[in-house]
Amino acid sequence: MSQEVEIQKEGQYDLAIDAMGGDQAPDIVIKGLDFTALRHPDVKILLIGDETKINPLLHQYPNVSAICTVRHTSISVPMEMKPTAALKLRDSSLRMAMESVAKKESKGIVSAGNSGAMLALAQIIVKTMPGIARPAMAAINPTAKGDAVMLDLGANVACDSRNLVDFAIMGHAFAKAVLGLPHPTIGLLNVGSEELKGDERVRVAAEILRNSPLSDQFYGFIEGHDITAGTTDVVVTDGFTGNIALKTGEGALKLVFHLLKQVYTSGIRGKLGYLMVRPGLERMKEWLDPRRYNGAVFVGLNGVVVKSHGGADEVGFACAVDVAMDMISHGFYEEILLGLSKINAAEENHQQ
């Protein structure tokens, strides 16, 4: 196993991993990193957590041991702990991972731990990027045309027009870095597609985007059905609406699978029908596998911060690590800074 050196260099690690975050940590974390070791053999990971629990697992997974340096702490943030209480745990594995990013020792962090504590610690320790008022939570969703990015998904319940513009810039950069789209299109979620629909904040945000360097990529207003239709590559909204839309979509997906199961187990005809359509259903199940979309990202921070679902298995956790690695390798942070500078310059010229 790698041993931690005395003097840390800037950017020495690609990722700081909270080994103790999640419902089944550290087992799932180590098993997930076994996939990471195969996909990213040159990655350097700072694994933070209780070495009495981590080391026996590393002996079972030598590929993980080869890419990790362990930093010990016996303190972890419980999943049910309030963010204010988590802030007081000075030596928790989650806080130490955040501090590693803040000190630029690591380029990013992945944790399956307490999401509220994670956002609070990220804002206080990693801090927001210059020019960004609030970080947002972004994630990838399946659509009829492929994958799309949606934000905010709950970090900010109330937003003003400038927040929405920032989300558009960050979502655009996310789609370029993670989805590999050279010119992703942007849609602003609204109650109608007409220009006069919606409240003042969404209309002002739309006006700014129409007169910005992102004007060619700005589609305009989109409605709820456009999310799954894949009308745009990026869906921008406030955290209140975004969280409801996300969970409504998840519920609808569960309902579809529940109804399909009822149809194909209702009798002999149903079972025979299932045998005929089984290959297609298996492909659909693989395409919609929630593990593929694991890894919500807190965008707008001075570093990559990825939140894995607390109940994710090793495949899901590995996917969250993949998202973080894509963001690091494709210059996500620099892309946001460039987008902000262009928007600000365009606004200044428009006011003159």
Protein backbone atom coordinates (compact mmCIF):
# COMPACT_ATOMS: atom_id res chain seq x y z
CA MET A 1 0.00 0.00 0.00
CA SER A 2 1.17 3.50 -0.78
CA GLN A 3 2.47 5.46 2.18
CA GLU A 4 1.70 9.14 2.71
CA VAL A 5 4.73 11.37 2.23
CA GLU A 6 5.76 14.14 4.60
CA ILE A 7 5.61 17.04 2.12
CA GLN A 8 2.55 17.31 -0.10
CA LYS A 9 2.83 18.91 -3.54
CA GLU A 10 0.15 21.02 -5.18
CA GLY A 11 -2.10 18.83 -7.28
CA GLN A 12 -0.37 15.67 -6.08
CA TYR A 13 -3.65 13.74 -6.11
CA ASP A 14 -6.34 13.67 -8.76
CA LEU A 15 -9.07 12.93 -6.23
CA ALA A 16 -9.62 12.88 -2.48
CA ILE A 17 -12.09 10.10 -1.69
CA ASP A 18 -14.20 10.06 1.46
CA ALA A 19 -13.86 6.35 2.23
CA MET A 20 -16.38 6.48 5.10
CA GLY A 21 -19.29 8.17 3.31
CA GLY A 22 -22.32 6.13 2.27
CA ASP A 23 -24.56 3.38 3.56
CA GLN A 24 -22.03 0.60 2.99
CA ALA A 25 -18.71 2.38 3.37
CA PRO A 26 -15.88 1.62 3.12
CA ASP A 27 -16.64 -1.71 1.36
CA ILE A 28 -18.51 -0.23 -1.61
CA VAL A 29 -15.96 2.57 -1.95
CA ILE A 30 -13.03 0.16 -2.25
CA LYS A 31 -14.93 -2.16 -4.61
CA GLY A 32 -15.89 0.82 -6.76
CA LEU A 33 -12.29 2.00 -6.91
CA ASP A 34 -11.36 -1.42 -8.30
CA PHE A 35 -13.25 -0.38 -11.46
CA THR A 36 -11.50 2.99 -11.33
CA ALA A 37 -8.07 1.33 -11.24
CA LEU A 38 -8.88 -0.46 -14.49
CA ARG A 39 -10.42 2.57 -16.23
CA HIS A 40 -7.88 5.12 -14.99
CA PRO A 41 -4.67 3.19 -14.19
CA ASP A 42 -2.60 6.37 -13.77
CA VAL A 43 -4.98 8.06 -11.32
CA LYS A 44 -3.63 9.12 -7.93
CA ILE A 45 -6.12 8.97 -5.08
CA LEU A 46 -5.98 10.20 -1.50
CA LEU A 47 -8.22 7.79 0.40
CA ILE A 48 -9.37 9.27 3.71
CA GLY A 49 -10.91 7.21 6.49
CA ASP A 50 -10.40 4.64 9.20
CA GLU A 51 -7.31 2.63 8.22
CA THR A 52 -8.32 -0.24 10.52
CA LYS A 53 -11.30 -0.78 8.21
CA ILE A 54 -9.66 0.28 4.94
CA ASN A 55 -6.38 -1.67 5.09
CA PRO A 56 -7.90 -5.18 5.25
CA LEU A 57 -9.96 -4.33 2.15
CA LEU A 58 -6.94 -3.00 0.29
CA HIS A 59 -5.17 -6.33 0.84
CA GLN A 60 -8.04 -7.92 -1.10
CA TYR A 61 -7.84 -5.35 -3.92
CA PRO A 62 -4.19 -4.81 -4.85
CA ASN A 63 -5.10 -2.69 -7.89
CA VAL A 64 -6.82 -0.20 -5.58
CA SER A 65 -3.89 -0.24 -3.19
CA ALA A 66 -1.58 0.67 -6.07
CA ILE A 67 -3.42 3.93 -6.86
CA CYS A 68 -4.24 5.02 -3.29
CA THR A 69 -2.54 6.76 -0.42
CA VAL A 70 -4.40 6.34 2.88
CA ARG A 71 -4.86 9.20 5.34
CA HIS A 72 -6.26 8.02 8.64
CA THR A 73 -9.14 9.39 10.63
CA SER A 74 -11.58 7.46 12.77
CA ILE A 75 -14.23 10.19 12.57
CA SER A 76 -16.98 10.18 9.93
CA VAL A 77 -20.15 12.19 9.31
CA PRO A 78 -23.30 10.11 9.96
CA MET A 79 -25.85 10.16 7.14
CA GLU A 80 -28.56 11.61 9.41
CA MET A 81 -26.40 14.36 10.97
CA LYS A 82 -27.45 17.97 10.46
CA PRO A 83 -25.03 20.14 8.45
CA THR A 84 -24.47 22.49 11.39
CA ALA A 85 -23.32 19.56 13.53
CA ALA A 86 -21.14 18.17 10.73
CA LEU A 87 -19.30 21.49 10.51
CA LYS A 88 -18.09 20.97 14.09
CA LEU A 89 -16.40 17.64 13.32
CA ARG A 90 -12.93 19.00 12.65
CA ASP A 91 -11.28 15.69 11.68
CA SER A 92 -14.06 13.91 9.81
CA SER A 93 -13.16 12.07 6.62
CA LEU A 94 -15.49 14.34 4.62
CA ARG A 95 -13.97 17.55 6.01
CA MET A 96 -10.40 16.32 5.49
CA ALA A 97 -11.22 15.50 1.87
CA MET A 98 -12.64 19.01 1.38
CA GLU A 99 -9.55 20.55 2.96
CA SER A 100 -7.34 18.59 0.59
CA VAL A 101 -9.13 20.21 -2.35
CA ALA A 102 -9.05 23.67 -0.73
CA LYS A 103 -5.28 23.38 -0.27
CA LYS A 104 -4.99 22.28 -3.94
CA GLU A 105 -3.40 19.06 -2.80
CA SER A 106 -6.21 17.25 -4.66
CA LYS A 107 -8.13 18.41 -7.73
CA GLY A 108 -11.49 17.05 -6.64
CA ILE A 109 -13.48 15.03 -4.14
CA VAL A 110 -15.98 12.17 -4.38
CA SER A 111 -18.17 11.16 -1.44
CA ALA A 112 -21.31 9.08 -0.98
CA GLY A 113 -21.92 10.72 2.37
CA ASN A 114 -24.39 13.19 3.87
CA SER A 115 -25.42 15.56 1.04
CA GLY A 116 -26.40 18.46 3.30
CA ALA A 117 -23.11 18.28 5.18
CA MET A 118 -21.25 17.96 1.91
CA LEU A 119 -22.75 21.15 0.47
CA ALA A 120 -22.18 23.09 3.71
CA LEU A 121 -18.55 21.99 3.97
CA ALA A 122 -17.92 22.64 0.29
CA GLN A 123 -19.21 26.21 0.54
CA ILE A 124 -17.19 26.99 3.67
CA ILE A 125 -13.96 25.13 2.88
CA VAL A 126 -13.66 24.78 -0.91
CA LYS A 127 -15.62 28.03 -1.45
CA THR A 128 -17.40 29.29 -4.56
CA MET A 129 -15.56 30.35 -7.70
CA PRO A 130 -14.93 34.07 -8.26
CA GLY A 131 -17.92 35.50 -10.07
CA ILE A 132 -20.33 32.75 -8.97
CA ALA A 133 -22.83 33.75 -6.28
CA ARG A 134 -24.09 30.24 -5.48
CA PRO A 135 -23.01 26.72 -6.37
CA ALA A 136 -25.62 24.46 -7.97
CA MET A 137 -26.24 20.73 -8.07
CA ALA A 138 -26.08 19.24 -11.55
CA ALA A 139 -26.63 15.71 -12.82
CA ILE A 140 -27.00 13.76 -16.05
CA ASN A 141 -30.44 12.52 -17.06
CA PRO A 142 -31.52 10.14 -19.86
CA THR A 143 -33.61 11.58 -22.70
CA ALA A 144 -35.10 10.34 -25.97
CA LYS A 145 -32.07 11.77 -27.81
CA GLY A 146 -29.32 10.73 -25.40
CA ASP A 147 -28.07 12.26 -22.16
CA ALA A 148 -28.70 15.80 -20.91
CA VAL A 149 -27.52 17.93 -17.99
CA MET A 150 -30.00 19.44 -15.55
CA LEU A 151 -29.36 22.03 -12.83
CA ASP A 152 -30.11 23.17 -10.16
CA LEU A 153 -31.45 20.03 -8.50
CA GLY A 154 -31.92 21.32 -4.97
CA ALA A 155 -28.95 23.33 -3.75
CA ASN A 156 -30.79 26.65 -4.17
CA VAL A 157 -34.53 26.74 -3.53
CA ALA A 158 -34.86 30.41 -4.53
CA CYS A 159 -32.85 31.95 -7.37
CA ASP A 160 -32.66 35.30 -9.13
CA SER A 161 -31.99 35.92 -12.81
CA ARG A 162 -28.22 36.16 -12.36
CA ASN A 163 -28.15 32.78 -10.62
CA LEU A 164 -29.96 31.24 -13.58
CA VAL A 165 -27.44 32.75 -16.00
CA ASP A 166 -24.60 31.34 -13.90
CA PHE A 167 -26.30 27.92 -13.97
CA ALA A 168 -26.49 28.14 -17.77
CA ILE A 169 -22.76 28.85 -17.99
CA MET A 170 -21.92 26.00 -15.60
CA GLY A 171 -24.31 23.57 -17.30
CA HIS A 172 -22.80 24.42 -20.68
CA ALA A 173 -19.29 23.70 -19.34
CA PHE A 174 -20.51 20.47 -17.69
CA ALA A 175 -22.04 19.19 -20.94
CA LYS A 176 -18.80 19.91 -22.81
CA ALA A 177 -16.61 18.22 -20.20
CA VAL A 178 -18.69 15.18 -19.24
CA LEU A 179 -20.93 14.55 -22.27
CA GLY A 180 -18.29 15.56 -24.80
CA LEU A 181 -20.61 17.93 -26.68
CA PRO A 182 -18.73 20.70 -28.52
CA HIS A 183 -21.72 23.08 -28.69
CA PRO A 184 -24.39 21.99 -26.17
CA THR A 185 -27.77 23.72 -26.42
CA ILE A 186 -29.32 25.40 -23.38
CA GLY A 187 -32.99 25.56 -22.38
CA LEU A 188 -34.52 27.62 -19.57
CA LEU A 189 -37.35 25.68 -17.89
CA ASN A 190 -40.59 27.65 -17.84
CA VAL A 191 -44.38 27.25 -17.80
CA GLY A 192 -44.51 27.84 -21.55
CA SER A 193 -42.23 28.32 -24.54
CA GLU A 194 -43.51 31.80 -25.46
CA GLU A 195 -41.23 34.75 -24.68
CA LEU A 196 -43.81 36.47 -22.43
CA LYS A 197 -44.38 33.39 -20.23
CA GLY A 198 -42.96 33.03 -16.71
CA ASP A 199 -41.99 35.48 -14.00
CA GLU A 200 -39.59 38.37 -14.33
CA ARG A 201 -36.47 36.48 -13.21
CA VAL A 202 -36.70 33.86 -15.99
CA ARG A 203 -37.51 36.52 -18.60
CA VAL A 204 -34.54 38.64 -17.52
CA ALA A 205 -32.25 35.59 -17.52
CA ALA A 206 -33.44 34.69 -21.02
CA GLU A 207 -32.78 38.24 -22.25
CA ILE A 208 -29.21 38.14 -20.86
CA LEU A 209 -28.52 34.78 -22.52
CA ARG A 210 -29.98 35.94 -25.87
CA ASN A 211 -27.49 38.85 -25.86
CA SER A 212 -24.53 36.83 -24.61
CA PRO A 213 -21.76 34.80 -26.31
CA LEU A 214 -23.97 31.76 -25.60
CA SER A 215 -26.78 33.15 -27.77
CA ASP A 216 -26.18 30.60 -30.54
CA GLN A 217 -26.53 27.76 -28.02
CA PHE A 218 -29.49 29.26 -26.17
CA TYR A 219 -32.67 27.54 -27.39
CA GLY A 220 -35.03 29.63 -25.27
CA PHE A 221 -37.78 28.53 -22.91
CA ILE A 222 -38.63 24.85 -22.62
CA GLU A 223 -41.43 23.04 -20.78
CA GLY A 224 -41.53 19.96 -18.55
CA HIS A 225 -42.03 17.49 -21.41
CA ASP A 226 -38.92 18.86 -23.14
CA ILE A 227 -36.71 17.45 -20.36
CA THR A 228 -37.19 13.80 -21.35
CA ALA A 229 -37.69 14.65 -25.03
CA GLY A 230 -34.09 15.89 -25.16
CA THR A 231 -35.07 19.22 -26.71
CA THR A 232 -31.88 20.75 -25.28
CA ASP A 233 -28.62 19.34 -23.92
CA VAL A 234 -28.77 21.53 -20.80
CA VAL A 235 -31.88 22.22 -18.71
CA VAL A 236 -31.62 25.27 -16.41
CA THR A 237 -33.98 25.95 -13.51
CA ASP A 238 -34.05 26.86 -9.81
CA GLY A 239 -33.43 24.20 -7.17
CA PHE A 240 -37.05 24.04 -6.03
CA THR A 241 -38.43 23.26 -9.48
CA GLY A 242 -35.46 21.12 -10.45
CA ASN A 243 -35.71 18.86 -7.44
CA ILE A 244 -39.43 18.31 -7.98
CA ALA A 245 -38.90 17.61 -11.69
CA LEU A 246 -36.10 15.14 -10.93
CA LYS A 247 -38.09 13.17 -8.37
CA THR A 248 -41.22 13.24 -10.51
CA GLY A 249 -39.20 11.72 -13.33
CA GLU A 250 -37.75 9.06 -11.04
CA GLY A 251 -41.25 8.19 -9.82
CA ALA A 252 -42.61 7.99 -13.38
CA LEU A 253 -39.79 5.62 -14.34
CA LYS A 254 -40.53 3.34 -11.40
CA LEU A 255 -44.23 3.35 -12.35
CA VAL A 256 -43.41 2.30 -15.92
CA PHE A 257 -41.32 -0.65 -14.77
CA HIS A 258 -43.99 -1.60 -12.22
CA LEU A 259 -46.71 -1.61 -14.89
CA LEU A 260 -44.54 -3.57 -17.32
CA LYS A 261 -43.91 -6.18 -14.64
CA GLN A 262 -47.66 -6.48 -14.03
CA VAL A 263 -48.37 -6.89 -17.76
CA TYR A 264 -45.72 -9.54 -18.35
CA THR A 265 -46.52 -11.61 -15.22
CA SER A 266 -50.32 -11.49 -15.48
CA GLY A 267 -50.76 -14.79 -17.29
CA ILE A 268 -49.52 -17.17 -19.98
CA ARG A 269 -49.94 -14.63 -22.78
CA GLY A 270 -48.06 -12.02 -20.80
CA LYS A 271 -45.18 -14.39 -20.11
CA LEU A 272 -45.00 -15.44 -23.77
CA GLY A 273 -45.06 -11.78 -24.76
CA TYR A 274 -42.18 -11.09 -22.34
CA LEU A 275 -40.06 -13.79 -24.00
CA MET A 276 -40.55 -12.06 -27.36
CA VAL A 277 -39.67 -8.56 -26.17
CA ARG A 278 -37.08 -9.53 -23.55
CA PRO A 279 -33.99 -8.46 -25.58
CA GLY A 280 -35.45 -4.98 -26.07
CA LEU A 281 -36.47 -4.68 -22.44
CA GLU A 282 -32.99 -5.71 -21.30
CA ARG A 283 -31.45 -3.00 -23.51
CA MET A 284 -33.90 -0.44 -22.13
CA LYS A 285 -33.12 -1.50 -18.56
CA GLU A 286 -29.40 -1.15 -19.20
CA TRP A 287 -29.87 2.26 -20.82
CA LEU A 288 -31.99 3.53 -17.93
CA ASP A 289 -29.86 1.90 -15.22
CA PRO A 290 -29.68 4.57 -12.47
CA ARG A 291 -26.11 3.50 -11.70
CA ARG A 292 -25.04 5.00 -15.04
CA TYR A 293 -26.33 8.38 -13.89
CA ASN A 294 -24.90 8.28 -10.38
CA GLY A 295 -22.80 11.28 -9.52
CA ALA A 296 -24.45 14.63 -8.85
CA VAL A 297 -22.00 17.51 -9.06
CA PHE A 298 -21.83 20.67 -6.98
CA VAL A 299 -20.77 23.09 -9.70
CA GLY A 300 -19.42 26.59 -9.16
CA LEU A 301 -16.82 25.67 -6.54
CA ASN A 302 -13.03 26.03 -6.51
CA GLY A 303 -12.59 22.37 -7.29
CA VAL A 304 -14.51 19.33 -8.49
CA VAL A 305 -17.04 18.10 -5.90
CA VAL A 306 -19.06 14.98 -6.83
CA LYS A 307 -21.79 13.45 -4.68
CA SER A 308 -22.47 9.73 -5.13
CA HIS A 309 -25.83 8.38 -3.98
CA GLY A 310 -25.51 7.06 -0.42
CA GLY A 311 -27.05 3.72 -1.38
CA ALA A 312 -25.07 3.25 -4.60
CA ASP A 313 -23.32 -0.07 -5.20
CA GLU A 314 -19.74 -0.40 -6.45
CA VAL A 315 -20.76 0.13 -10.09
CA GLY A 316 -22.63 3.32 -9.22
CA PHE A 317 -19.76 4.65 -7.11
CA ALA A 318 -17.30 3.97 -9.94
CA CYS A 319 -19.55 5.97 -12.29
CA ALA A 320 -19.45 8.91 -9.88
CA VAL A 321 -15.64 8.73 -9.91
CA ASP A 322 -15.74 8.67 -13.73
CA VAL A 323 -17.75 11.91 -13.72
CA ALA A 324 -15.14 13.56 -11.49
CA MET A 325 -12.28 12.36 -13.68
CA ASP A 326 -14.00 13.67 -16.83
CA MET A 327 -14.42 17.08 -15.24
CA ILE A 328 -10.78 17.21 -14.20
CA SER A 329 -9.33 15.99 -17.48
CA HIS A 330 -11.47 18.29 -19.66
CA GLY A 331 -10.79 21.55 -17.82
CA PHE A 332 -14.27 22.07 -16.38
CA TYR A 333 -13.14 24.80 -13.96
CA GLU A 334 -11.32 26.75 -16.67
CA GLU A 335 -14.32 26.45 -19.01
CA ILE A 336 -16.59 28.09 -16.43
CA LEU A 337 -14.13 30.95 -15.86
CA LEU A 338 -13.96 31.53 -19.61
CA GLY A 339 -17.75 31.53 -19.89
CA LEU A 340 -18.12 34.00 -17.03
CA SER A 341 -15.58 36.40 -18.50
CA LYS A 342 -17.36 36.37 -21.88
CA ILE A 343 -20.79 36.94 -20.31
CA ASN A 344 -19.50 39.81 -18.15
CA ALA A 345 -17.77 41.45 -21.12
CA ALA A 346 -20.93 41.19 -23.23
CA GLU A 347 -23.04 42.76 -20.45
CA GLU A 348 -20.58 45.64 -20.09
CA ASN A 349 -20.66 46.31 -23.84
CA HIS A 350 -24.47 46.13 -23.84
CA GLN A 351 -24.70 48.75 -21.05
CA GLN A 352 -22.35 51.19 -22.78
